[in-house]
Tab-separated table of C-alpha atoms in Angstrom:
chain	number	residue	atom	x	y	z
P	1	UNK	CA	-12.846	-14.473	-20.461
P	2	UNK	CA	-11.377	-17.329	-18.645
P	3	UNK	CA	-13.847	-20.632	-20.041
P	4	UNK	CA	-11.297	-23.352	-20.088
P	5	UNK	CA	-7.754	-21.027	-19.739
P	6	UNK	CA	-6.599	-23.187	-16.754
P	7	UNK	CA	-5.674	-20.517	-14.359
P	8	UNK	CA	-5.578	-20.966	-9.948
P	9	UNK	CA	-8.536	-19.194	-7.721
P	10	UNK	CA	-8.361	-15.383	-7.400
P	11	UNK	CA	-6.267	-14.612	-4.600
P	12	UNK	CA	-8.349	-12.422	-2.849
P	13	UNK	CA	-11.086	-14.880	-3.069
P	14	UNK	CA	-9.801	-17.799	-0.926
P	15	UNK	CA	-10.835	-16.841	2.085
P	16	UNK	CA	-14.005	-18.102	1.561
P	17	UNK	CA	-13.159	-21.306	1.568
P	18	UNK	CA	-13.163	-21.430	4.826
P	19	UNK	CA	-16.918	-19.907	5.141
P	20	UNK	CA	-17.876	-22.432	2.511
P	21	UNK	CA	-16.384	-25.214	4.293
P	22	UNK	CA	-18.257	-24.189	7.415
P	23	UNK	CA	-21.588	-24.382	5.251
P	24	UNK	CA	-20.914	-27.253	3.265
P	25	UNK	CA	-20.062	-29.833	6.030
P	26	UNK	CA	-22.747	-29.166	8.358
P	27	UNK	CA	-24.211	-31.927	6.246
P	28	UNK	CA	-22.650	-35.289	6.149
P	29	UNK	CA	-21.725	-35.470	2.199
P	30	UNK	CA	-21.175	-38.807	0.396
P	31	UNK	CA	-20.319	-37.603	-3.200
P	32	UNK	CA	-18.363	-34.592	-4.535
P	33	UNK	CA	-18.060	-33.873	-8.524
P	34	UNK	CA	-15.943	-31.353	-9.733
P	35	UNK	CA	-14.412	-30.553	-13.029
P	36	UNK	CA	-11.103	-30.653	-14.746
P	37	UNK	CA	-10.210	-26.938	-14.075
P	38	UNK	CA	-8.125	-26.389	-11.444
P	39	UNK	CA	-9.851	-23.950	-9.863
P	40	UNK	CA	-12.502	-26.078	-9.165
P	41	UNK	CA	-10.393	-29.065	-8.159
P	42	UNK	CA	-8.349	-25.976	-5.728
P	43	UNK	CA	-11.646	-25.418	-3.923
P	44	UNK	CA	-12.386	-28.502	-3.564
P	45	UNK	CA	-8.951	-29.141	-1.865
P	46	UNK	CA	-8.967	-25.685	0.028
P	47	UNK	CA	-12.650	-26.310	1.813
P	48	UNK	CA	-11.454	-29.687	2.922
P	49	UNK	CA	-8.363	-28.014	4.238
P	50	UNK	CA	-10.415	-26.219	6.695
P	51	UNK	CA	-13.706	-29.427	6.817
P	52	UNK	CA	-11.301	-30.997	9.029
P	53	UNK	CA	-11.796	-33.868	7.713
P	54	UNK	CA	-10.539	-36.389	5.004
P	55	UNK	CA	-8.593	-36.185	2.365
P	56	UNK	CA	-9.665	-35.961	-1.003
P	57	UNK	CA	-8.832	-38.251	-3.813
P	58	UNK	CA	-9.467	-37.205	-7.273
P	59	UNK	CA	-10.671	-39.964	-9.548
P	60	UNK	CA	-11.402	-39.169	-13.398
P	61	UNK	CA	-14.507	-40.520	-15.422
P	62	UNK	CA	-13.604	-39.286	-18.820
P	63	UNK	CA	-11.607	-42.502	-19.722
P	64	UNK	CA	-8.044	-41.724	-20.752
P	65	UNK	CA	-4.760	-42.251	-19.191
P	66	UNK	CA	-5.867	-40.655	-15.728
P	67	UNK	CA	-8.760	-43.069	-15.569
P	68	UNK	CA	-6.732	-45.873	-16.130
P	69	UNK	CA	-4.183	-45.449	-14.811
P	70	UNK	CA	-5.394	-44.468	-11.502
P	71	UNK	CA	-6.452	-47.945	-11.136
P	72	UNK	CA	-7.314	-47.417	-7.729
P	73	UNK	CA	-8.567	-50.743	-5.549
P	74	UNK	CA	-10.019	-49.033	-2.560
P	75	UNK	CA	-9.783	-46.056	-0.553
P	76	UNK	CA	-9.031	-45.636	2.988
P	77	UNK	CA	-10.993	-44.785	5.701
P	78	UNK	CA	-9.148	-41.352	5.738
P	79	UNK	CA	-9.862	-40.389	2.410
P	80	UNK	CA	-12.585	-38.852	0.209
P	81	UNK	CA	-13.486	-39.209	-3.238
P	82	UNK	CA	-14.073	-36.260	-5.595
P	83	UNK	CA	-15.049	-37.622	-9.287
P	84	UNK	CA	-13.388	-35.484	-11.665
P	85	UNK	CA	-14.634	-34.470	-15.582
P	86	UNK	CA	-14.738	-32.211	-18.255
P	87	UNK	CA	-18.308	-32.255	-18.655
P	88	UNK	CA	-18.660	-29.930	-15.533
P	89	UNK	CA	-15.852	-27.532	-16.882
P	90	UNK	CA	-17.067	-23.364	-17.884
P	91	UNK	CA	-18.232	-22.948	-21.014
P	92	UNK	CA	-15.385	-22.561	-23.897
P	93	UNK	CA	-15.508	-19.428	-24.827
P	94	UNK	CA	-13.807	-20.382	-28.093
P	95	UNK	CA	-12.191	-16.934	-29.864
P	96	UNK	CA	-13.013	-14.695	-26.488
P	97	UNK	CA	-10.482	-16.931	-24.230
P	98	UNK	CA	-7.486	-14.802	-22.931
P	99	UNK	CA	-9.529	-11.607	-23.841
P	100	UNK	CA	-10.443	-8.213	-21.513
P	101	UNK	CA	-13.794	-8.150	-21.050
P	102	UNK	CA	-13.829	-4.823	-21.049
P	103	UNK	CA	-11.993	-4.838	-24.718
P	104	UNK	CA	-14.449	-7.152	-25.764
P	105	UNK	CA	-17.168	-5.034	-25.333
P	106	UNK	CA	-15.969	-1.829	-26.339
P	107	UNK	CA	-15.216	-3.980	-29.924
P	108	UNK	CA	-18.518	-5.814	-30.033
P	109	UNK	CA	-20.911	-3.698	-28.035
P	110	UNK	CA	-22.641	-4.534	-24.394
P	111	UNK	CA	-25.281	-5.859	-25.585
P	112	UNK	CA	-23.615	-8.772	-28.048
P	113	UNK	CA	-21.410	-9.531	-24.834
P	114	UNK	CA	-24.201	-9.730	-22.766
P	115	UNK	CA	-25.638	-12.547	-24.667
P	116	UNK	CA	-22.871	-14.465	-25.193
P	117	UNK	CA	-22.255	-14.569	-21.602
P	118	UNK	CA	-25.461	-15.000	-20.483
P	119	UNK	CA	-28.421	-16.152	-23.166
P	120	UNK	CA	-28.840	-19.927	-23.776
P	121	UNK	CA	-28.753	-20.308	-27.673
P	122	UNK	CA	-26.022	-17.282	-28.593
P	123	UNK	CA	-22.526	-18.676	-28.376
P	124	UNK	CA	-19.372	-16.613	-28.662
P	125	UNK	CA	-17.366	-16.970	-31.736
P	126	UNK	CA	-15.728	-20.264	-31.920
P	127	UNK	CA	-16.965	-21.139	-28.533
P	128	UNK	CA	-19.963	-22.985	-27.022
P	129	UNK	CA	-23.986	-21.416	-26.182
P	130	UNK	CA	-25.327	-22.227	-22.695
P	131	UNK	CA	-27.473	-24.864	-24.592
P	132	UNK	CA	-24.110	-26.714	-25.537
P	133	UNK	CA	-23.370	-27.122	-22.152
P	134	UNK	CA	-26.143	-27.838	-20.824
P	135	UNK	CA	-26.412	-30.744	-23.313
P	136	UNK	CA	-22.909	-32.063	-21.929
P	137	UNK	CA	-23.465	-31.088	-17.735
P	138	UNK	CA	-26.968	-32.057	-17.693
P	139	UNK	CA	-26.285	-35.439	-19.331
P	140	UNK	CA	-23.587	-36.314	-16.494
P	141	UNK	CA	-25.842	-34.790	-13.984
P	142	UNK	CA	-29.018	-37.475	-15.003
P	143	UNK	CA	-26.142	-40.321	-15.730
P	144	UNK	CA	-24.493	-40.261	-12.380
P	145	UNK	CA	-25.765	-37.591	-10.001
P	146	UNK	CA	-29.803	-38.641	-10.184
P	147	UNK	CA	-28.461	-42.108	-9.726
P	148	UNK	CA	-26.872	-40.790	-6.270
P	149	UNK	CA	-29.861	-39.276	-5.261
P	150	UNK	CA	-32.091	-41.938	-5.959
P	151	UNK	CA	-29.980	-43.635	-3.258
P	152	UNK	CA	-30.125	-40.849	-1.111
P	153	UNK	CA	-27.272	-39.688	-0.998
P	154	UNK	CA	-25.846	-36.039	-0.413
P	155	UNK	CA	-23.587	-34.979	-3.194
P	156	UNK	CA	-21.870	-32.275	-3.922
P	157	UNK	CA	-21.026	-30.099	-7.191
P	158	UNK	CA	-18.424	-28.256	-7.283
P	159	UNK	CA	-18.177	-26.236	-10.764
P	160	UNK	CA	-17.970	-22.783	-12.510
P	161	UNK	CA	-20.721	-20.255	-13.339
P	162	UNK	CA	-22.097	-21.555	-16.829
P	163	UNK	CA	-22.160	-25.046	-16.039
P	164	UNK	CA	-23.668	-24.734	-12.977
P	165	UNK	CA	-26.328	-22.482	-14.015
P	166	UNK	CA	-27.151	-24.933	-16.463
P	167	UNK	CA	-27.559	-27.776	-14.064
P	168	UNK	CA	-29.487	-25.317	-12.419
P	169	UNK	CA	-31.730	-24.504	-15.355
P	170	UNK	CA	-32.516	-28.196	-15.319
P	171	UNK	CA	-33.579	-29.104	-11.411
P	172	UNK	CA	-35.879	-25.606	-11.483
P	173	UNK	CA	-36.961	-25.899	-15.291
P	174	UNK	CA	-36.409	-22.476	-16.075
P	175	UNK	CA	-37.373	-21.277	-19.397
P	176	UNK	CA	-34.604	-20.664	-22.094
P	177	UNK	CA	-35.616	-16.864	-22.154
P	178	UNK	CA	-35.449	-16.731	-18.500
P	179	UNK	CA	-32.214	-18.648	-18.195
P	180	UNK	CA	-30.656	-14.949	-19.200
P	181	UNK	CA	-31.385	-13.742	-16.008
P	182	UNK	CA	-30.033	-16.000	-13.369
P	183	UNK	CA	-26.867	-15.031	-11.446
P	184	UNK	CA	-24.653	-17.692	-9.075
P	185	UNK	CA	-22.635	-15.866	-6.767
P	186	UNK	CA	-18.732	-16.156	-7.000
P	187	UNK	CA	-18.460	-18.751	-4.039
P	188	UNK	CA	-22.323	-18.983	-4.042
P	189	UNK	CA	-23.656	-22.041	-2.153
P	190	UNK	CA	-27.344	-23.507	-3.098
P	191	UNK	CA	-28.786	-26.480	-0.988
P	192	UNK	CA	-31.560	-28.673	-3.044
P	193	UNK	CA	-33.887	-30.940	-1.355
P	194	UNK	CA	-35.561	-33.804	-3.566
P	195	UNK	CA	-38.185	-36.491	-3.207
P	196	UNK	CA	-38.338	-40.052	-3.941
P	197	UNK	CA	-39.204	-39.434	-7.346
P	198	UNK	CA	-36.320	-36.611	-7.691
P	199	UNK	CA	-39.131	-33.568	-8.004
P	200	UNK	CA	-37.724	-30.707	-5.983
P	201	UNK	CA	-39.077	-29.921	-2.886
P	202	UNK	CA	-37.154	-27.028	-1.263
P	203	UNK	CA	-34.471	-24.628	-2.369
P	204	UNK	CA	-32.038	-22.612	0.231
P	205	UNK	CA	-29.347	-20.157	-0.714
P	206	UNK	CA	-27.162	-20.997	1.932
């Protein structure tokens, strides 16, 4: 159970950052979020390795020392920005962190596992439910991403499974009983297309 253990991309996965970059930036994007984990902030840096183009600057929005401190006045015509926070990061699996999953669920049975991973009131001991971070994603997602889109602009998210399927639960209103079924693929790509009025119009798994 990884949650917020800060650890790099699996090794054999990083390939597909290439495939993802060939995906992503058939579309001209004007916004990229990401969270504080640094896998997410590697894959980020990895699919603009092979984008070919920019580079990106990471700028925080938690407030803080990195916030501050960055203090930065512009940025080049060479450079990208990638708006960094903790309210994208995998759900803290509290107690579970560090542990085999495998362990796990010969101690606590399948079942309990399977809900703590995957049901949206049923949190892990110590750690958060899906419906604690989908309070904390979805909030950033309607503070700054909606206000993106409203100006049409393509953006971006770049994040791990749970928080992502919770901004996902949001955009295609799927129940909380249902939530317990939806799967993102490691590396998984999904394109939304919105109207004036944000409603979604069109889905693609790219």
């Amino acid at each position: 159970f990884t949650g917020w253990v800060d650890v790099p991309l699996d090794e054999n996965e990083t390939p597909k950052a290439k495939k993802l970059a060939e995906k992503i930036f058939q579309f001209k994007i004007d916004k990229i979020y990401t969270s504080q984990l640094f896998r997410n902030k590697d894959t980020v840096a990895r699919i603009f390795e092979y984008g070919n183009i920019k580079y990106p600057v990471f700028l925080h929005l938690d407030g803080g020392k990195m916030q501050k401190w960055g203090n930065y006045i512009d940025i080049s015509e060479n450079d990208f920005p990638v708006f960094v926070t903790e309210k994208l990061n995998e759900r803290y699996y509290g107690k579970l962190q560090g542990e085999n999953k495998e362990t796990v669920m010969k101690k606590y049975g399948e079942e309990k596992v399977h809900l703590w991973r995957r049901s949206y009131n049923v949190s892990p001991p110590g750690g958060e439910s899906l419906k604690e971070v989908f309070k904390r994603a979805v909030s950033f997602y309607k503070k700054y991403i909606e206000s993106d889109l409203k100006k049409e602009e393509n953006v971006l998210i770049v994040a791990s499974h749970n928080s992502l399927r919770a901004i996902v639960k949001y955009i295609e209103n799927i129940s909380d009983e249902k939530i317990i079924d939806l799967e993102i693929p490691y590396a998984g790509l999904i394109e939304y297309e919105f109207d004036s009025q944000l409603r979604l119009k069109n889905k693609k798994v790219i």
